[in-house]
CSV table of C-alpha atoms and ligand atoms in Angstrom, one decimal:
chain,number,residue,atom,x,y,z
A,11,UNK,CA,81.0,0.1,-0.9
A,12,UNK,CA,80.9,3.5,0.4
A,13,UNK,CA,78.7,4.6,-2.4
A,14,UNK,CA,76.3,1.8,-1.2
A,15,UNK,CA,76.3,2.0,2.2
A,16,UNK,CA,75.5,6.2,2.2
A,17,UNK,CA,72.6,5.1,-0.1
A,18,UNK,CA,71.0,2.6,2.0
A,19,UNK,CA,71.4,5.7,5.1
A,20,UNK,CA,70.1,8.0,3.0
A,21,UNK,CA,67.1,5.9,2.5
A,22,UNK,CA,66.9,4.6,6.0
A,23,UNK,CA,66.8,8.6,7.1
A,24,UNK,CA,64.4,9.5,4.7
A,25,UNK,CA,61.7,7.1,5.9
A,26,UNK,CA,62.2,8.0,9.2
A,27,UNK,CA,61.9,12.0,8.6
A,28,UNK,CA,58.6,10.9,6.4
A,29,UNK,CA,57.1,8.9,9.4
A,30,UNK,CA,57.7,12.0,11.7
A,31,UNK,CA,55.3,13.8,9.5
A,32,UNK,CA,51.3,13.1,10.3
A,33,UNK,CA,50.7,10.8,7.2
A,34,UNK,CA,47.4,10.2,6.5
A,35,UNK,CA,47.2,5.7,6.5
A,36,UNK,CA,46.7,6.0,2.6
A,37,UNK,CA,50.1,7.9,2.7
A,38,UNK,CA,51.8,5.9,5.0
A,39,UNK,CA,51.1,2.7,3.1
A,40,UNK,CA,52.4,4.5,-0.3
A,41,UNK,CA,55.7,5.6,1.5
A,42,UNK,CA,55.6,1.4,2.8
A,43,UNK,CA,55.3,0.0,-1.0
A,44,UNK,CA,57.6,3.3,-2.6
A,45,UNK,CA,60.8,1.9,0.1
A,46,UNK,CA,60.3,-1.6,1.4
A,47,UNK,CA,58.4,-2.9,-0.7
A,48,UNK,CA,58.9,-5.7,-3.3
A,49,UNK,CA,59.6,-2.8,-6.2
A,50,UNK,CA,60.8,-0.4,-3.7
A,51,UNK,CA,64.0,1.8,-3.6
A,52,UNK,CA,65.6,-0.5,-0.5
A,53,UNK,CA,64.5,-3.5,-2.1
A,54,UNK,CA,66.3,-2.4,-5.5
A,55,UNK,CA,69.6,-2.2,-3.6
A,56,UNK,CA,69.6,-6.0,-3.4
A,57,UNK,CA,70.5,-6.4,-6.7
A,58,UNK,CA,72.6,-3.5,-7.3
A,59,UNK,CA,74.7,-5.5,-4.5
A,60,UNK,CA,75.3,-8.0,-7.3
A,61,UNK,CA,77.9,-5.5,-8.8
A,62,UNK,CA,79.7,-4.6,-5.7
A,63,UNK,CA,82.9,-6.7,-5.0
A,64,UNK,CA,82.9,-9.9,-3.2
A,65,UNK,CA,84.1,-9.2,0.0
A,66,UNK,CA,81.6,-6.0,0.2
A,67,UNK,CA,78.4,-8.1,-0.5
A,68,UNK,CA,77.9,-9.6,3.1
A,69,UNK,CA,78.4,-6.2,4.7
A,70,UNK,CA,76.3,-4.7,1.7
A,71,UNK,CA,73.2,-7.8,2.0
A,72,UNK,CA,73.4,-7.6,6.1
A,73,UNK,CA,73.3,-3.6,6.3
A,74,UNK,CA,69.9,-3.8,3.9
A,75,UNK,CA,68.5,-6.4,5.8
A,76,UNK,CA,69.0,-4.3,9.3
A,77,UNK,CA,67.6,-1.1,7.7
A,78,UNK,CA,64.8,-2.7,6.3
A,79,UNK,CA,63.7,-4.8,9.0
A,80,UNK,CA,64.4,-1.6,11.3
A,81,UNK,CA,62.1,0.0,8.8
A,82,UNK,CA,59.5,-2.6,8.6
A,83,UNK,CA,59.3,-2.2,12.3
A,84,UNK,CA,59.0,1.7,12.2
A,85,UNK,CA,56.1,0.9,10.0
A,86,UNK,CA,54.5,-1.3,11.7
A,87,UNK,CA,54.5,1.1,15.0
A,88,UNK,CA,53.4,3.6,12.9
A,89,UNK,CA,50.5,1.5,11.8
A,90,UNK,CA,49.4,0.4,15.0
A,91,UNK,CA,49.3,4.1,16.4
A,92,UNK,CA,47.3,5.0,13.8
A,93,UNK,CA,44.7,2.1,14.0
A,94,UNK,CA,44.5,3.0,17.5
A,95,UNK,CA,43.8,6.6,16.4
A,96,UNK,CA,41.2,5.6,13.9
A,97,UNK,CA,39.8,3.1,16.6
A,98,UNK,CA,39.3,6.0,18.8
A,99,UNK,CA,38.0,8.0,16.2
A,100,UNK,CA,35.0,5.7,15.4
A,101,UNK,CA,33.7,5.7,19.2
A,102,UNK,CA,33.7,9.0,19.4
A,103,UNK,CA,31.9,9.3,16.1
A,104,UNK,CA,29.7,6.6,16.6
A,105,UNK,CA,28.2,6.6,20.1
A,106,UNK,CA,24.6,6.3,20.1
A,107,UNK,CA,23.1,8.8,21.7
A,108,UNK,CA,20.1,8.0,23.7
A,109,UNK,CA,19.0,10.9,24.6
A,110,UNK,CA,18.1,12.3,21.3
A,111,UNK,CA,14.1,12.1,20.2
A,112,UNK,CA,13.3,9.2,18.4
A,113,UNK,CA,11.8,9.7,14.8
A,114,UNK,CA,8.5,10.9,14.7
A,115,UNK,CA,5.8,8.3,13.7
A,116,UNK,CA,3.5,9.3,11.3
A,117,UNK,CA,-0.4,9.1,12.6
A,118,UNK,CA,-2.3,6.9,10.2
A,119,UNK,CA,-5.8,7.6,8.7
A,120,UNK,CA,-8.7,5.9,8.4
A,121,UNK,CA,-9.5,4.9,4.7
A,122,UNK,CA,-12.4,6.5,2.6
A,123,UNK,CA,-14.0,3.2,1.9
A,124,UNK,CA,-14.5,2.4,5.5
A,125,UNK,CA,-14.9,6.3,6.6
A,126,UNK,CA,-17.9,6.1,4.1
A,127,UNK,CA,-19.4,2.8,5.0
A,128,UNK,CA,-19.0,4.1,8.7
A,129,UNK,CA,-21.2,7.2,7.8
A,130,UNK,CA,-23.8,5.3,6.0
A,131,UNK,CA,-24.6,2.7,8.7
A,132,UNK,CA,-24.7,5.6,11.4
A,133,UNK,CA,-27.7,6.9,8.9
A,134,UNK,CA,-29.2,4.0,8.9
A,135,UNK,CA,-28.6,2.9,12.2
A,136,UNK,CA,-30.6,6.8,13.2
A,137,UNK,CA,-33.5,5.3,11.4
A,138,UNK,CA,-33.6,2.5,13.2
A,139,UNK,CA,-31.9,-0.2,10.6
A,140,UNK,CA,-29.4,-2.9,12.4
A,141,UNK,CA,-26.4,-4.0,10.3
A,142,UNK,CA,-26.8,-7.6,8.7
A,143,UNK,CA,-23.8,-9.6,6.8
A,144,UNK,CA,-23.6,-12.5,4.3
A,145,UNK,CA,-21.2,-14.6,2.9
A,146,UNK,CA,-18.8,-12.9,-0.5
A,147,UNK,CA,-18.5,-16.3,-1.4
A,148,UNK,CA,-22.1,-17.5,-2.4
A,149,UNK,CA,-24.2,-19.8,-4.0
A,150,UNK,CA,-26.0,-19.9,-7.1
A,151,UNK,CA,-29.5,-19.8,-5.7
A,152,UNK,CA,-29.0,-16.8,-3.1
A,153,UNK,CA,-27.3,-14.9,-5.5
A,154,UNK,CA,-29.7,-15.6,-8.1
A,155,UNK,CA,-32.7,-18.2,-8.3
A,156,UNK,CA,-34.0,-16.8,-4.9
A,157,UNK,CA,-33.8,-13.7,-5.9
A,158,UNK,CA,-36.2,-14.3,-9.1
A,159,UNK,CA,-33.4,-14.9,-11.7
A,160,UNK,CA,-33.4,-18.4,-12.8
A,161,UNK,CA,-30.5,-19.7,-14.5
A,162,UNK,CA,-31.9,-19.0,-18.0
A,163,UNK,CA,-33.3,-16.0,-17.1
A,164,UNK,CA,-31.9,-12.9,-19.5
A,165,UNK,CA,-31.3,-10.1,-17.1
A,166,UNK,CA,-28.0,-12.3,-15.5
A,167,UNK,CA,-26.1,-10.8,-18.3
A,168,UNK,CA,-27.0,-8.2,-15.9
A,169,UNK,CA,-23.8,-8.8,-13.8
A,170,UNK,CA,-20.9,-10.8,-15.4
A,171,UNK,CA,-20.3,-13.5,-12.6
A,172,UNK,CA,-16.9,-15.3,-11.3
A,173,UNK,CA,-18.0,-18.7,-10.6
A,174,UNK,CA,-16.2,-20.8,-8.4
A,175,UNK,CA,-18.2,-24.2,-9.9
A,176,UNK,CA,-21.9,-24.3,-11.3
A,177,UNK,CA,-23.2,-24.0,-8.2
A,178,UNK,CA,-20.7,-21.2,-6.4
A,179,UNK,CA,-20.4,-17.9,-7.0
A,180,UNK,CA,-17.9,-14.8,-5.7
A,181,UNK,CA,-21.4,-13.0,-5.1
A,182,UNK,CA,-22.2,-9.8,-7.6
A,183,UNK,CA,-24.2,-8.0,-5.2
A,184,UNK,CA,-25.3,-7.9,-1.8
A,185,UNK,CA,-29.1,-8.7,-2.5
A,186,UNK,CA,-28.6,-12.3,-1.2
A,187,UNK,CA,-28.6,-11.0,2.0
A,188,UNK,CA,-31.8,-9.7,1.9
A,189,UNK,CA,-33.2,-13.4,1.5
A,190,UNK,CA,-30.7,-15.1,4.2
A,191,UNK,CA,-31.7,-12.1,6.6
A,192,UNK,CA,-35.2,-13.0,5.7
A,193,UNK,CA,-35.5,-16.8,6.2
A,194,UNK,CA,-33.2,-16.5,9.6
A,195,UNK,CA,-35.6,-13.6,11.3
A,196,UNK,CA,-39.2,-15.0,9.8
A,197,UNK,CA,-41.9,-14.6,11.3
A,198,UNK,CA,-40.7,-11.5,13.4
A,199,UNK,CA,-41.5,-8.1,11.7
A,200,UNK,CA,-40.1,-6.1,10.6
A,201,UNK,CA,-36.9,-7.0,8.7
A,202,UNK,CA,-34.7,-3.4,9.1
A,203,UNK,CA,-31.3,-3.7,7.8
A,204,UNK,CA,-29.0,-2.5,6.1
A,205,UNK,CA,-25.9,-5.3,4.4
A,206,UNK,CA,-22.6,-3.5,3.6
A,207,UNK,CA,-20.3,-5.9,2.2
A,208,UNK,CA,-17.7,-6.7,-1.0
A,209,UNK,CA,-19.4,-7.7,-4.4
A,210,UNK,CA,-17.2,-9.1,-7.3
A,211,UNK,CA,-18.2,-8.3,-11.5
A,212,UNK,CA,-16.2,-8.8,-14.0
A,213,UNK,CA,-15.5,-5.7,-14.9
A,214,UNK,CA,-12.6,-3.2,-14.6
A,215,UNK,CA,-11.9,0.4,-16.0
A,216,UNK,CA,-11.1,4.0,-14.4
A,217,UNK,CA,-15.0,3.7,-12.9
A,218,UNK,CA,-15.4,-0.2,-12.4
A,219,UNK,CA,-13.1,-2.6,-10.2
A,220,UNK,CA,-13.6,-6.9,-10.1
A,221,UNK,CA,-13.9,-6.1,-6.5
A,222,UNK,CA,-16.2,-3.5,-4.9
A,223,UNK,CA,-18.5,-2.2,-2.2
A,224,UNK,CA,-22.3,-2.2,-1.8
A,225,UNK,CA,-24.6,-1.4,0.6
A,226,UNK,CA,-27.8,-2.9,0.7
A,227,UNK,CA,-31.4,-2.5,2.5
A,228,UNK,CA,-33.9,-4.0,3.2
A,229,UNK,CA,-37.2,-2.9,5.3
A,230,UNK,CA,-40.1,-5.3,5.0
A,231,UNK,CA,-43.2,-5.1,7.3
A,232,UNK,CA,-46.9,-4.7,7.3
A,233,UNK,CA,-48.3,-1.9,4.9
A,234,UNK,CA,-44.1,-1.0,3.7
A,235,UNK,CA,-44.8,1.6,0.8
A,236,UNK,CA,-42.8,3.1,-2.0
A,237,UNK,CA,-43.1,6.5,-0.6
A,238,UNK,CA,-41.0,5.0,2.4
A,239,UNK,CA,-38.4,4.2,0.3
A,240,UNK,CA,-38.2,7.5,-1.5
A,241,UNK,CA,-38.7,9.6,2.3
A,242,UNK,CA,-35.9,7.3,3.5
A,243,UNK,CA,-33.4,7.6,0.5
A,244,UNK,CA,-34.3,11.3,0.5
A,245,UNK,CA,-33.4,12.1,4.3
A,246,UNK,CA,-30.1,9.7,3.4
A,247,UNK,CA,-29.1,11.5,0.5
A,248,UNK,CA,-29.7,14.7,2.2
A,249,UNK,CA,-27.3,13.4,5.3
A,250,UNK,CA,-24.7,11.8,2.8
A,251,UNK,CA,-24.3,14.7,0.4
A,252,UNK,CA,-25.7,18.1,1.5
A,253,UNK,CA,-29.3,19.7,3.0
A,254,UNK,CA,-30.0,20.9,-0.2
A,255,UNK,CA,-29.8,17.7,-2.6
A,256,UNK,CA,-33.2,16.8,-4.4
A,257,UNK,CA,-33.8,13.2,-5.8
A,258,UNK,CA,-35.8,11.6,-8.2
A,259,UNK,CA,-36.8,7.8,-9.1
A,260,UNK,CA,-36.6,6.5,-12.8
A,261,UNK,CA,-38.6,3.8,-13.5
A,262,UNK,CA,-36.0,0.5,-14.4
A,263,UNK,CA,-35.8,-3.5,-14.1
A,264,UNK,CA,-34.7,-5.5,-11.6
A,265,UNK,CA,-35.5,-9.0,-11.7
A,266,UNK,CA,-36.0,-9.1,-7.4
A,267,UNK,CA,-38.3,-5.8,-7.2
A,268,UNK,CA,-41.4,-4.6,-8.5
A,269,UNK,CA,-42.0,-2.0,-9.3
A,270,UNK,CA,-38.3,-0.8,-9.8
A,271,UNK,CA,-36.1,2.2,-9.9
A,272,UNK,CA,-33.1,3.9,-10.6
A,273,UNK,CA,-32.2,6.7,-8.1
A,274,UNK,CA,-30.9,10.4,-9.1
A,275,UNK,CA,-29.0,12.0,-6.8
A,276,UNK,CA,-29.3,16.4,-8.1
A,277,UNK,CA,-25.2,17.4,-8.7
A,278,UNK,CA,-23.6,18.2,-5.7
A,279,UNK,CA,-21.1,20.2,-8.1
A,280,UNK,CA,-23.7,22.3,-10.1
A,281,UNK,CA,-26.6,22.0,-8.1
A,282,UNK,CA,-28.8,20.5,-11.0
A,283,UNK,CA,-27.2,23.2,-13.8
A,284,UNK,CA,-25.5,20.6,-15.7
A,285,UNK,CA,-21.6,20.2,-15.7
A,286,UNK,CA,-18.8,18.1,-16.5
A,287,UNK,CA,-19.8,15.5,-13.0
A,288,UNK,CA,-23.8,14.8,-14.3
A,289,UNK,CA,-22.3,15.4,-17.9
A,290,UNK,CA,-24.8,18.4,-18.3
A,291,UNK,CA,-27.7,16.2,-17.0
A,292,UNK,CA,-27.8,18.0,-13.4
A,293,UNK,CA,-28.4,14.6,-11.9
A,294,UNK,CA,-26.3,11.6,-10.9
A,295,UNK,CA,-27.2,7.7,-10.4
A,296,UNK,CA,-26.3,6.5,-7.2
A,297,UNK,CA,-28.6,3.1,-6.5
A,298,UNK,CA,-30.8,1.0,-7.7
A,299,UNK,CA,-34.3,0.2,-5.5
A,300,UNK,CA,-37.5,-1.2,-5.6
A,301,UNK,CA,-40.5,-3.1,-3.6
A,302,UNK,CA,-39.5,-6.3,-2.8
A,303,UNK,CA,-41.3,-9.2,-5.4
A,304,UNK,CA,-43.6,-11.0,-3.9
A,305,UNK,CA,-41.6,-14.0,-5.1
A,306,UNK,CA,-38.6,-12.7,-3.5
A,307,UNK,CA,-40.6,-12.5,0.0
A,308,UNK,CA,-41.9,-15.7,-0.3
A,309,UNK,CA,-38.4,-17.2,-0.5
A,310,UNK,CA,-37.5,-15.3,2.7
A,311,UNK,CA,-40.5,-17.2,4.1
A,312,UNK,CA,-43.2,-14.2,4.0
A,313,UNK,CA,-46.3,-13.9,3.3
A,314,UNK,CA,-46.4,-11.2,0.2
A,315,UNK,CA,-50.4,-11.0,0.9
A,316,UNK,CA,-50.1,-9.9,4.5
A,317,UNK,CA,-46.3,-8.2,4.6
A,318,UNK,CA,-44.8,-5.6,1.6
A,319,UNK,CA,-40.9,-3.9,1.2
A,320,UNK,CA,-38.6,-2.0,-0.3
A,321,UNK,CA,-35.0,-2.7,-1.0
A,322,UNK,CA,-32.1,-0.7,-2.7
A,323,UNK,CA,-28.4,-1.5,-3.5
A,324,UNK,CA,-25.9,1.3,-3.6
A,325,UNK,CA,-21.8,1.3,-4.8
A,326,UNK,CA,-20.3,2.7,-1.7
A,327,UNK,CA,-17.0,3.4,-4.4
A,328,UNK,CA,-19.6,5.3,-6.6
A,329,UNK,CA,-20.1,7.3,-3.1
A,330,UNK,CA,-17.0,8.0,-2.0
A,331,UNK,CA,-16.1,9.0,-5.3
A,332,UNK,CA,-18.6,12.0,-5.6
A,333,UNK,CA,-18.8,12.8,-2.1
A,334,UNK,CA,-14.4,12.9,-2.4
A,335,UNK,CA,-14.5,14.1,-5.6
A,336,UNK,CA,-12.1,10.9,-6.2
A,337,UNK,CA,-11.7,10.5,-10.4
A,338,UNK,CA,-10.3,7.2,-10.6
A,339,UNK,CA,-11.7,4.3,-9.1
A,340,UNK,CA,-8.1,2.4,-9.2
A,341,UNK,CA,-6.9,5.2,-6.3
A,342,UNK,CA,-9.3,4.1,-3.7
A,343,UNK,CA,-7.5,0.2,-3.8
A,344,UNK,CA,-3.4,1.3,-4.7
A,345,UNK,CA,-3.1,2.4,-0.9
A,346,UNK,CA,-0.9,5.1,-1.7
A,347,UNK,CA,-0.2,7.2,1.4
A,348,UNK,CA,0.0,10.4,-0.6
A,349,UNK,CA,-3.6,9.9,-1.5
A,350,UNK,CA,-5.0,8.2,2.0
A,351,UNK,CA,-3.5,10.9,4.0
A,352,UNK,CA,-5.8,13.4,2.4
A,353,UNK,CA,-8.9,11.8,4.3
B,418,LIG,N1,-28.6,-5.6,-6.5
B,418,LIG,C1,-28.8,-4.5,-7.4
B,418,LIG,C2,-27.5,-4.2,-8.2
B,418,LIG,O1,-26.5,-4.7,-7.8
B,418,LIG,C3,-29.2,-3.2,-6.7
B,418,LIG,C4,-30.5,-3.3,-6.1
B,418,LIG,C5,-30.6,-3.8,-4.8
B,418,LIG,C6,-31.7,-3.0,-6.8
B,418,LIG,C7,-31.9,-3.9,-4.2
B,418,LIG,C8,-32.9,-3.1,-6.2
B,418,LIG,C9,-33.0,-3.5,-4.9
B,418,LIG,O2,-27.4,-3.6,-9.2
């Protein structure tokens, strides 16, 4: 019994020189498990008691259970000291500090799409055009039939079309406009305005999206000629891309002017040298234009004998692209900050 009781001192003493000692609360609890608990070195003693002689296992069983509730509550006021510790720990380590600056926030820019429609409409707006809107969402005969394309006619392959039924169409240009403008202002003269807007075509590569941007114009009056168009795409071009740009008119084919042309911009890269930009051509497409048809005033409610005009259509992606020097159409719609933040 002796044997047993200097054992269960020995371990009682031990514990309590450990918990003198600044455990850490992973330590503390190892030291709890290694001693009281259920595999622990005072719990062992229980049955080791077993072996002791009758009249020594009550004293034996009652001395453990003293130590180790004693010890239990040692460990226990050692846990709650150190909770309190960690408690005050956090407090410190957590306050919020309100006086510190708050994070900056980062100035947002204006995208190229709208920086450039902005600019174009301030030209246009200098020569006296007013800014005129129509619906993306159209029908077939403003989008087509009143603009001289019936619905056999071959040049819709033109533009592959979304329809919406037979009759509605996500519109594939902004010429409709030019009609609704027409029939809502007739008789007054003149018809000055320019139509920025979204157009849809089925179409989609690294220089073609479904969804894009045109600008169109439209000046009719009396005695409207084609040297007005070319003097008022000139001065644009010139304000768009550079004092020294030239541009020149290729005859083409559309179905809602006549005559009609294909506009060259000379390469703001080379200057008209030829590089990798006008693929050695020195000259770049940027719209399409014409005089209005006759047919197409008369659906506007003109009379083609007495008034004349010119129109033009132009991608205000295809713009941005050259006058950014933007390679891939797809860049302009992602709306990743590391590219907007560069305009
Ligand atoms: N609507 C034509 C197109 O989308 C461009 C255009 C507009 C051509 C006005 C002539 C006159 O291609």
């Amino acid at each position: 019994m002796r044997v047993m009781r200097d054992r269960i001192h020995e371990i009682e003493q031990q514990v309590m020189r450990e918990l003198e000692k600044r455990l850490s609360p992973e330590e503390l609890q190892e030291l709890k498990v290694r001693t009281v608990g259920k595999k622990g070195t005072l719990t062992a003693l229980y049955k080791e008691m077993r072996d002791l002689r009758n009249e020594f296992k009550r004293e034996a069983g009652q001395l453990i259970n003293e130590v180790r509730e004693s010890l239990e509550k040692a460990f226990a006021d050692r846990e709650g000291e150190m909770a309190a510790v960690l408690m005050e720990r956090r407090l410190r380590e957590e306050t919020l500090d309100i006086s510190l600056p708050g994070l900056p926030v980062r100035r947002g820019y204006q995208h190229p799409l709208t920086l450039v429609i902005d600019e174009i409409e301030e030209i246009f707006l200098g020569l006296g055009f007013s800014v005129a809107e129509g619906p993306e969402i159209e029908t077939d005969h403003y989008n087509f039939e009143a603009l001289n394309l019936p619905k056999d006619h071959p040049a819709r392959d033109m533009q592959d079309s979304f329809f919406v039924s037979e009759e509605i169409v996500l519109r594939t240009q902004t010429s409709p406009v030019q009609v609704r403008t027409m029939q809502k202002m007739c008789p007054a003269l003149p018809v000055k305005i320019i139509a920025p807007g979204k157009v849809f075509r089925y179409d989609d590569d690294a220089t073609h999206s479904p969804m894009f941007h045109q600008v169109e114009g439209l000046f009719v009056d009396k005695g409207v000629r084609m040297s007005d168009l070319k003097g008022v795409l000139l001065l644009f071009v010139r304000q768009m891309f550079g004092e020294d740009r030239e541009i020149r008119l290729r005859p083409s084919f559309f179905p809602f002017t006549e005559p009609s042309a294909e506009v060259d911009v000379s390469c703001m890269i080379c200057g008209g040298k030829g590089c990798r930009l006008c693929k050695g051509s020195g000259w770049i497409e940027i719209l399409g234009a014409g005089m209005v048809h006759p047919r197409v005033l008369e659906m506007g409610g003109y009379d083609p004998a007495e008034v004349t005009g010119f129109a033009f259509g132009m991608g205000v992606e295809r713009v941005a692209m050259l006058k950014y020097g933007i390679e891939d159409i797809r860049l302009i719609y992602d709306n990743d900050v590391r590219f907007l933040r560069q305009f």
